[in-house]
Coordinates of C-alpha atoms in Angstrom, one line a residue:
M606 CA -0.8 -6.2 16.7
S607 CA 0.2 -3.2 14.6
T608 CA 3.5 -1.5 15.3
S609 CA 2.3 1.7 13.5
D610 CA 1.5 4.8 15.6
G611 CA -0.9 5.9 12.9
K612 CA 1.4 8.7 11.8
D613 CA 3.7 6.8 9.5
P614 CA 4.3 9.0 6.4
L615 CA 5.4 6.1 4.3
R616 CA 3.3 5.4 1.1
P617 CA 1.6 2.1 0.5
G618 CA 4.2 0.7 -1.8
T619 CA 6.9 1.2 0.8
R620 CA 4.8 0.0 3.7
I621 CA 3.8 -3.2 1.8
T622 CA 7.5 -3.9 1.2
H623 CA 8.7 -3.5 4.8
A624 CA 5.7 -4.3 7.0
G625 CA 6.0 -7.3 9.3
R626 CA 9.8 -7.7 8.8
R627 CA 10.9 -7.3 12.4
P628 CA 14.6 -8.0 12.9
E629 CA 13.8 -10.5 15.7
W630 CA 11.7 -12.5 13.2
T631 CA 14.0 -12.3 10.2
G632 CA 17.4 -12.3 11.7
R633 CA 20.0 -11.7 8.9
V634 CA 17.7 -12.8 6.0
V635 CA 15.1 -10.8 4.2
N636 CA 12.0 -12.9 4.9
P637 CA 10.9 -14.5 8.2
P638 CA 11.9 -18.2 8.0
V639 CA 9.2 -20.9 8.0
W640 CA 8.8 -21.8 11.7
R641 CA 7.2 -25.3 11.7
G642 CA 6.4 -26.6 15.1
S643 CA 3.5 -27.7 17.3
T644 CA 5.4 -27.5 20.6
H645 CA 7.1 -24.4 21.9
L646 CA 9.7 -24.9 24.7
Y647 CA 10.6 -22.7 27.7
E648 CA 13.8 -22.3 29.6
S649 CA 12.0 -22.5 32.9
E650 CA 8.7 -22.7 34.7
A651 CA 9.0 -19.1 35.5
E652 CA 9.3 -18.2 31.8
R653 CA 6.3 -20.4 30.9
K654 CA 4.2 -18.5 33.5
A655 CA 5.4 -15.2 32.2
V656 CA 3.9 -15.9 28.8
T657 CA 0.5 -15.2 30.5
N658 CA -1.0 -18.3 29.2
G659 CA -0.8 -17.4 25.6
T660 CA -3.1 -14.3 25.8
S661 CA -0.6 -11.9 24.4
D662 CA 0.3 -11.4 20.7
G663 CA 3.7 -12.4 19.3
Q664 CA 4.6 -14.7 22.2
F665 CA 5.6 -18.3 21.9
F666 CA 3.0 -20.5 23.6
Y667 CA 1.8 -23.4 21.4
G668 CA 1.8 -23.9 17.6
R669 CA -1.9 -23.2 17.3
R670 CA -1.2 -19.6 18.4
G671 CA 1.3 -19.1 15.6
A672 CA 5.0 -18.3 15.4
P673 CA 7.0 -15.6 13.6
T674 CA 6.0 -16.7 10.1
Q675 CA 2.3 -16.2 10.9
W676 CA 2.9 -13.2 13.1
A677 CA 4.9 -11.4 10.4
L678 CA 2.1 -11.9 7.8
A679 CA -0.6 -10.7 10.2
E680 CA 1.4 -7.6 11.2
A681 CA 2.1 -6.8 7.6
L682 CA -1.6 -7.0 6.7
T683 CA -2.4 -4.8 9.7
E684 CA 0.2 -2.2 8.6
I685 CA -1.5 -1.8 5.2
E686 CA -5.1 -1.7 6.6
P687 CA -5.7 1.9 7.7
G688 CA -7.3 2.1 11.2
A689 CA -6.5 -1.5 12.1
F690 CA -5.1 -2.6 15.5
G691 CA -4.6 -6.2 14.5
T692 CA -5.3 -9.0 12.0
V693 CA -6.4 -12.6 12.5
L694 CA -5.5 -15.3 10.0
Y695 CA -7.8 -18.1 8.9
P696 CA -7.3 -21.3 6.8
S697 CA -9.6 -20.0 4.1
G698 CA -11.7 -17.0 3.1
V699 CA -14.9 -18.8 4.1
A700 CA -13.4 -19.6 7.5
A701 CA -12.7 -15.9 7.9
I702 CA -16.3 -15.1 7.1
A703 CA -17.5 -17.6 9.7
G704 CA -15.0 -16.5 12.2
C705 CA -16.1 -12.8 11.9
L706 CA -19.8 -13.6 12.2
L707 CA -19.4 -16.1 15.1
A708 CA -17.4 -13.5 17.0
I709 CA -20.3 -11.1 17.0
L710 CA -23.6 -13.0 16.7
R711 CA -25.5 -14.9 19.4
P712 CA -28.9 -16.8 19.3
G713 CA -31.7 -14.3 18.9
D714 CA -29.6 -11.7 17.1
H715 CA -30.5 -10.4 13.7
L716 CA -28.1 -10.1 10.7
L717 CA -28.6 -7.8 7.8
M718 CA -26.8 -9.3 4.7
I719 CA -26.2 -7.4 1.5
D720 CA -28.1 -9.2 -1.2
N721 CA -25.2 -9.4 -3.7
A722 CA -22.8 -11.1 -1.2
Y723 CA -20.6 -14.0 -2.2
D724 CA -22.8 -17.1 -2.2
P725 CA -21.0 -18.9 0.7
T726 CA -21.6 -15.8 2.8
R727 CA -25.3 -15.8 2.0
S728 CA -25.3 -19.5 2.8
M729 CA -23.7 -18.7 6.2
A730 CA -26.9 -16.7 7.0
T731 CA -29.3 -19.2 5.6
G732 CA -27.5 -22.2 7.0
L733 CA -25.1 -22.2 9.9
L734 CA -26.3 -19.1 11.6
K735 CA -29.9 -20.0 11.1
R736 CA -29.3 -23.3 12.9
L737 CA -27.7 -21.4 15.7
G738 CA -30.8 -19.2 16.2
V739 CA -29.6 -16.1 14.3
T740 CA -32.2 -14.5 12.0
H741 CA -31.4 -12.6 8.9
S742 CA -32.7 -10.2 6.2
F743 CA -31.2 -9.4 2.8
F744 CA -31.0 -5.8 1.7
D745 CA -30.7 -4.0 -1.6
P746 CA -27.3 -2.2 -1.6
L747 CA -28.6 0.4 -4.0
D748 CA -31.6 1.4 -1.9
L749 CA -30.3 3.7 0.9
A750 CA -33.7 4.7 2.2
G751 CA -34.9 1.1 2.2
F752 CA -31.8 0.1 4.1
E753 CA -32.4 2.8 6.7
N754 CA -36.0 1.7 7.2
L755 CA -34.8 -2.0 7.5
V756 CA -32.2 -1.0 10.2
A757 CA -35.0 0.8 12.1
E758 CA -37.4 -2.2 11.8
K759 CA -35.0 -5.1 12.4
A760 CA -32.6 -3.5 15.0
P761 CA -29.7 -5.7 13.7
R762 CA -26.8 -6.8 15.7
A763 CA -24.6 -6.9 12.6
V764 CA -24.6 -5.7 9.0
W765 CA -22.5 -7.4 6.3
F766 CA -21.3 -5.5 3.3
E767 CA -19.5 -6.4 0.1
S768 CA -18.6 -3.7 -2.4
P769 CA -18.4 -4.2 -5.3
G770 CA -20.9 -7.0 -5.0
S771 CA -20.2 -10.5 -6.0
L772 CA -20.8 -11.4 -9.7
T773 CA -22.5 -8.2 -10.7
M774 CA -20.2 -5.6 -9.2
E775 CA -22.6 -3.1 -7.8
V776 CA -20.9 -0.4 -5.6
C777 CA -22.8 0.7 -2.6
D778 CA -22.4 3.8 -0.4
V779 CA -20.6 2.0 2.4
T780 CA -19.9 5.2 4.2
A781 CA -23.5 6.2 4.4
M782 CA -24.8 2.8 5.2
A783 CA -22.2 2.1 7.8
S784 CA -23.1 5.4 9.5
I785 CA -26.8 4.4 9.6
A786 CA -25.9 1.0 11.0
R787 CA -23.5 2.2 13.7
A788 CA -26.1 4.8 14.8
A789 CA -28.3 1.9 15.6
N790 CA -25.5 0.1 17.5
A791 CA -25.0 -2.5 14.8
V792 CA -21.5 -4.0 14.1
T793 CA -20.5 -3.4 10.5
L794 CA -18.4 -5.9 8.6
I795 CA -17.3 -6.0 5.0
D796 CA -15.8 -8.5 2.6
N797 CA -13.1 -6.3 1.1
T798 CA -11.4 -8.9 -1.1
W799 CA -12.0 -7.1 -4.4
A800 CA -10.2 -3.9 -3.5
S801 CA -8.1 -4.9 -0.4
G802 CA -7.0 -2.3 2.1
L803 CA -4.8 -0.8 -0.7
G804 CA -7.9 0.1 -2.8
F805 CA -10.5 0.7 -0.1
A806 CA -9.8 1.8 3.5
A807 CA -12.9 0.1 4.9
L808 CA -12.3 0.9 8.5
N809 CA -11.8 4.6 7.7
H810 CA -15.2 4.4 5.9
G811 CA -17.0 3.3 9.0
C812 CA -16.7 -0.5 9.0
D813 CA -15.8 -2.2 12.3
I814 CA -14.3 -5.3 10.7
T815 CA -12.8 -5.8 7.2
M816 CA -12.1 -9.4 5.9
Q817 CA -10.6 -10.7 2.8
S818 CA -9.7 -13.9 1.1
L819 CA -6.0 -14.0 1.0
S820 CA -6.3 -16.8 -1.6
K821 CA -7.0 -14.0 -4.1
H822 CA -4.8 -10.9 -4.5
V823 CA -2.5 -11.5 -1.5
G824 CA -1.5 -15.0 -2.5
G825 CA -1.6 -13.9 -6.1
H826 CA -0.4 -17.3 -7.5
S827 CA -3.4 -19.6 -7.1
D828 CA -1.5 -21.9 -4.8
V829 CA -2.6 -21.0 -1.2
M830 CA -5.9 -21.0 0.7
M831 CA -6.2 -18.4 3.5
G832 CA -8.4 -15.6 4.8
S833 CA -7.9 -12.7 7.2
A834 CA -9.9 -10.2 9.2
S835 CA -8.6 -6.8 10.5
A836 CA -10.2 -4.5 13.0
G837 CA -9.7 -1.9 15.7
E838 CA -8.7 -3.0 19.2
R839 CA -12.2 -4.0 20.5
W840 CA -13.2 -6.2 17.6
Y841 CA -9.8 -7.5 16.9
K842 CA -9.7 -9.0 20.4
A843 CA -13.2 -10.5 19.9
L844 CA -12.0 -12.0 16.6
R845 CA -8.8 -13.4 18.1
R846 CA -10.7 -14.9 21.1
T847 CA -13.2 -16.7 18.8
S848 CA -10.5 -17.9 16.5
H849 CA -8.7 -19.5 19.4
E850 CA -11.8 -21.0 20.7
L851 CA -12.5 -22.6 17.3
G852 CA -8.9 -23.8 17.0
Q853 CA -8.2 -21.9 13.9
V854 CA -4.6 -22.0 12.6
V855 CA -2.9 -21.5 9.3
S856 CA 0.1 -23.4 8.1
P857 CA 3.4 -21.6 8.4
D858 CA 4.3 -22.8 4.9
D859 CA 1.1 -21.2 3.6
A860 CA 1.7 -18.0 5.6
A861 CA 5.1 -17.8 4.0
L862 CA 3.6 -18.1 0.5
A863 CA 1.0 -15.4 1.3
A864 CA 3.6 -13.1 2.7
R865 CA 5.7 -13.5 -0.4
G866 CA 2.7 -12.7 -2.6
L867 CA 1.8 -9.7 -0.5
R868 CA 5.1 -7.9 -1.3
T869 CA 4.2 -7.7 -5.0
M870 CA 0.4 -7.3 -4.6
K871 CA 0.4 -3.5 -5.3
I872 CA 2.2 -3.7 -8.6
R873 CA 0.1 -6.8 -9.7
L874 CA -3.1 -5.0 -8.8
E875 CA -2.0 -1.9 -10.7
Q876 CA -1.2 -3.9 -13.9
E877 CA -4.4 -6.0 -13.6
T878 CA -6.5 -2.9 -13.2
K879 CA -4.9 -1.2 -16.2
S880 CA -5.4 -4.3 -18.3
A881 CA -9.0 -4.8 -17.1
L882 CA -9.9 -1.2 -17.9
K883 CA -8.5 -1.6 -21.5
I884 CA -10.4 -4.9 -22.0
A885 CA -13.6 -3.5 -20.5
R886 CA -13.5 -0.5 -22.9
W887 CA -13.0 -2.9 -25.8
L888 CA -15.9 -5.1 -24.7
E889 CA -18.2 -2.0 -24.3
A890 CA -17.9 -1.4 -28.1
Q891 CA -18.7 -5.0 -29.1
A892 CA -22.0 -5.7 -30.8
Q893 CA -22.4 -9.0 -28.9
V894 CA -22.1 -7.3 -25.5
D895 CA -25.2 -5.8 -23.8
E896 CA -23.5 -4.3 -20.7
V897 CA -20.1 -4.2 -19.0
L898 CA -20.3 -4.5 -15.2
C899 CA -17.0 -2.9 -14.3
P900 CA -16.9 -0.1 -11.7
I901 CA -13.5 1.2 -12.8
L902 CA -15.0 1.9 -16.3
P903 CA -16.2 5.5 -16.7
G904 CA -20.0 5.4 -17.3
A905 CA -20.4 1.9 -15.9
P906 CA -22.8 1.3 -13.0
G907 CA -21.1 2.3 -9.7
H908 CA -18.2 4.2 -11.2
D909 CA -19.0 7.5 -9.5
L910 CA -19.0 5.9 -6.0
W911 CA -15.9 3.9 -6.9
K912 CA -14.1 7.1 -8.0
R913 CA -15.2 8.9 -4.8
D914 CA -14.3 6.2 -2.3
F915 CA -11.6 3.9 -3.8
T916 CA -8.0 4.4 -4.4
G917 CA -7.5 1.3 -6.6
G918 CA -9.2 -1.5 -8.4
C919 CA -8.5 -5.0 -9.6
G920 CA -8.9 -7.2 -12.6
L921 CA -12.3 -8.7 -11.7
F922 CA -15.4 -7.7 -13.6
S923 CA -18.4 -9.1 -15.5
F924 CA -20.3 -8.5 -18.7
V925 CA -23.7 -9.4 -20.0
L926 CA -24.2 -10.8 -23.5
K927 CA -27.0 -9.8 -25.9
S928 CA -27.5 -13.4 -27.0
A929 CA -30.9 -15.0 -26.5
N930 CA -29.1 -18.4 -26.2
S931 CA -28.9 -19.3 -22.5
N932 CA -25.9 -21.4 -23.3
A933 CA -23.9 -18.5 -24.8
S934 CA -21.8 -17.9 -21.7
G935 CA -20.7 -21.5 -21.6
Q936 CA -20.0 -21.4 -25.3
L937 CA -17.8 -18.3 -24.9
A938 CA -15.9 -19.9 -22.0
D939 CA -15.2 -23.0 -24.1
A940 CA -14.0 -20.9 -27.1
L941 CA -11.5 -18.9 -25.1
K942 CA -7.9 -20.2 -25.3
L943 CA -6.0 -17.9 -22.8
F944 CA -8.6 -17.9 -20.1
G945 CA -8.9 -20.9 -17.8
I946 CA -12.4 -21.9 -16.6
G947 CA -12.4 -21.9 -12.9
Y948 CA -13.5 -20.5 -9.6
S949 CA -11.4 -18.0 -7.5
W950 CA -9.6 -15.1 -9.0
G951 CA -6.8 -12.6 -8.3
G952 CA -4.0 -14.9 -9.5
F953 CA -1.5 -14.1 -12.1
E954 CA -3.5 -16.0 -14.8
S955 CA -6.7 -14.9 -16.4
L956 CA -9.9 -16.8 -15.7
V957 CA -13.4 -16.9 -17.1
L958 CA -16.6 -18.1 -15.4
P959 CA -20.2 -18.3 -16.7
I960 CA -22.4 -16.7 -14.0
Y961 CA -26.0 -16.9 -13.0
P962 CA -26.5 -14.1 -10.5
D963 CA -30.3 -14.5 -10.4
K964 CA -29.9 -17.7 -8.5
H965 CA -28.1 -15.8 -5.7
R966 CA -30.5 -12.8 -5.2
S967 CA -33.5 -12.4 -2.8
V968 CA -34.5 -8.7 -3.0
M969 CA -32.7 -7.1 -5.9
N970 CA -32.8 -7.6 -9.7
A971 CA -29.7 -8.7 -11.4
P972 CA -28.7 -7.1 -14.8
T973 CA -29.2 -10.5 -16.4
Q974 CA -33.0 -9.7 -16.4
G975 CA -34.2 -12.8 -14.6
G976 CA -31.7 -15.1 -16.3
A977 CA -32.9 -14.1 -19.8
K978 CA -29.4 -12.8 -20.7
P979 CA -26.3 -14.9 -20.2
A980 CA -23.3 -13.3 -18.4
V981 CA -19.7 -14.0 -17.9
R982 CA -17.2 -13.0 -15.2
L983 CA -13.5 -12.3 -16.1
S984 CA -10.5 -12.2 -13.9
I985 CA -7.8 -10.4 -15.8
G986 CA -4.3 -11.6 -15.0
L987 CA -0.8 -10.5 -16.1
E988 CA -1.0 -11.6 -19.8
D989 CA -0.6 -8.9 -22.4
P990 CA -4.1 -7.3 -22.6
D991 CA -3.9 -7.2 -26.4
D992 CA -3.6 -10.9 -26.5
L993 CA -6.5 -11.3 -24.2
I994 CA -8.6 -9.0 -26.4
A995 CA -7.7 -11.0 -29.4
D996 CA -8.8 -14.2 -27.6
L997 CA -12.1 -12.6 -26.6
E998 CA -12.7 -11.3 -30.1
Q999 CA -12.3 -14.8 -31.7
A1000 CA -14.5 -16.3 -29.0
L1001 CA -17.3 -13.7 -29.4
G1002 CA -17.2 -14.4 -33.1
Q1003 CA -18.1 -18.0 -32.5
L1004 CA -21.3 -17.3 -30.5
D1005 CA -24.7 -18.4 -31.8
N1006 CA -27.3 -15.7 -31.8

């Protein structure tokens, strides 16, 4: 649970440095120690009963309910998520997605899913939730009138947003869409991994629950799997209850790694955003590039909404090649020397991934024009951007027409 009264004047850089470091958890050291343990002991039966059967936050009960290492991370995430009452930790980002949806949806409910969501999120709707009797519809995030009509028609229990969208980076008007959804008594959720609470205050823009993959920016070093969800008091309690019922727990060692990464996340995001913008501008001028899909780039799709609603960005963006060769994105990835080929993103190292967004769309058209144009996603790390540009230049020069 947050210790903030909502009036803390400290700026994000200060809050991210100090949040979650309660003296009773750290003692005389800077970071909370790693508390490994499945069993928590009590001085007496009276003390055990006083713990209220583990229903309160921050109380020793049993290892599955966490200890100071996990509590400190959860509290720090809450403190940097404007409007949050508490944060629940999950063993992966996908576990967080499942935990959020299962906390809200019941058999017979309808879910509206943004069409450019992360593919495992889409699969949650078409797989697990479908098997549990939850129906779904995908919606175009750029069609506000169509979304309003769909909400009126389907009377959804929940709406899932992701902005910018996975792979093709469309930015939707979350504020307007969340307002429409909430007026229809739908619960609004968002995957806010791209921006994090530092770059987009999702709860203040009308969302009820904001989740993120901590494996990305928070961990920051490509060595931990974890997810989180933050919410106001009502939905935080629902998330926490469902997480306990599912037996969700994160390792204290992983929590310590995530907490360490969190302390430097702001400066890493700032550097990665600066580098990504420089590289995106360079790509925009290249003859082999058809379109740069980067909302932080002036003139790019979604930039105006990003500028209006966001306070930060990150190093993740995509671009479309002009090549008629369907293998061009793979050729580019193979030719790059400083970019690793791999899933995930948000680490200190730069990554490249050929992408095929048309395979993951139901109602909207991807900028790759039905798969006719190859596309690539870049995750810009902490290398010197001029070195990354030189690498991209030599790789683009090797492409077949």
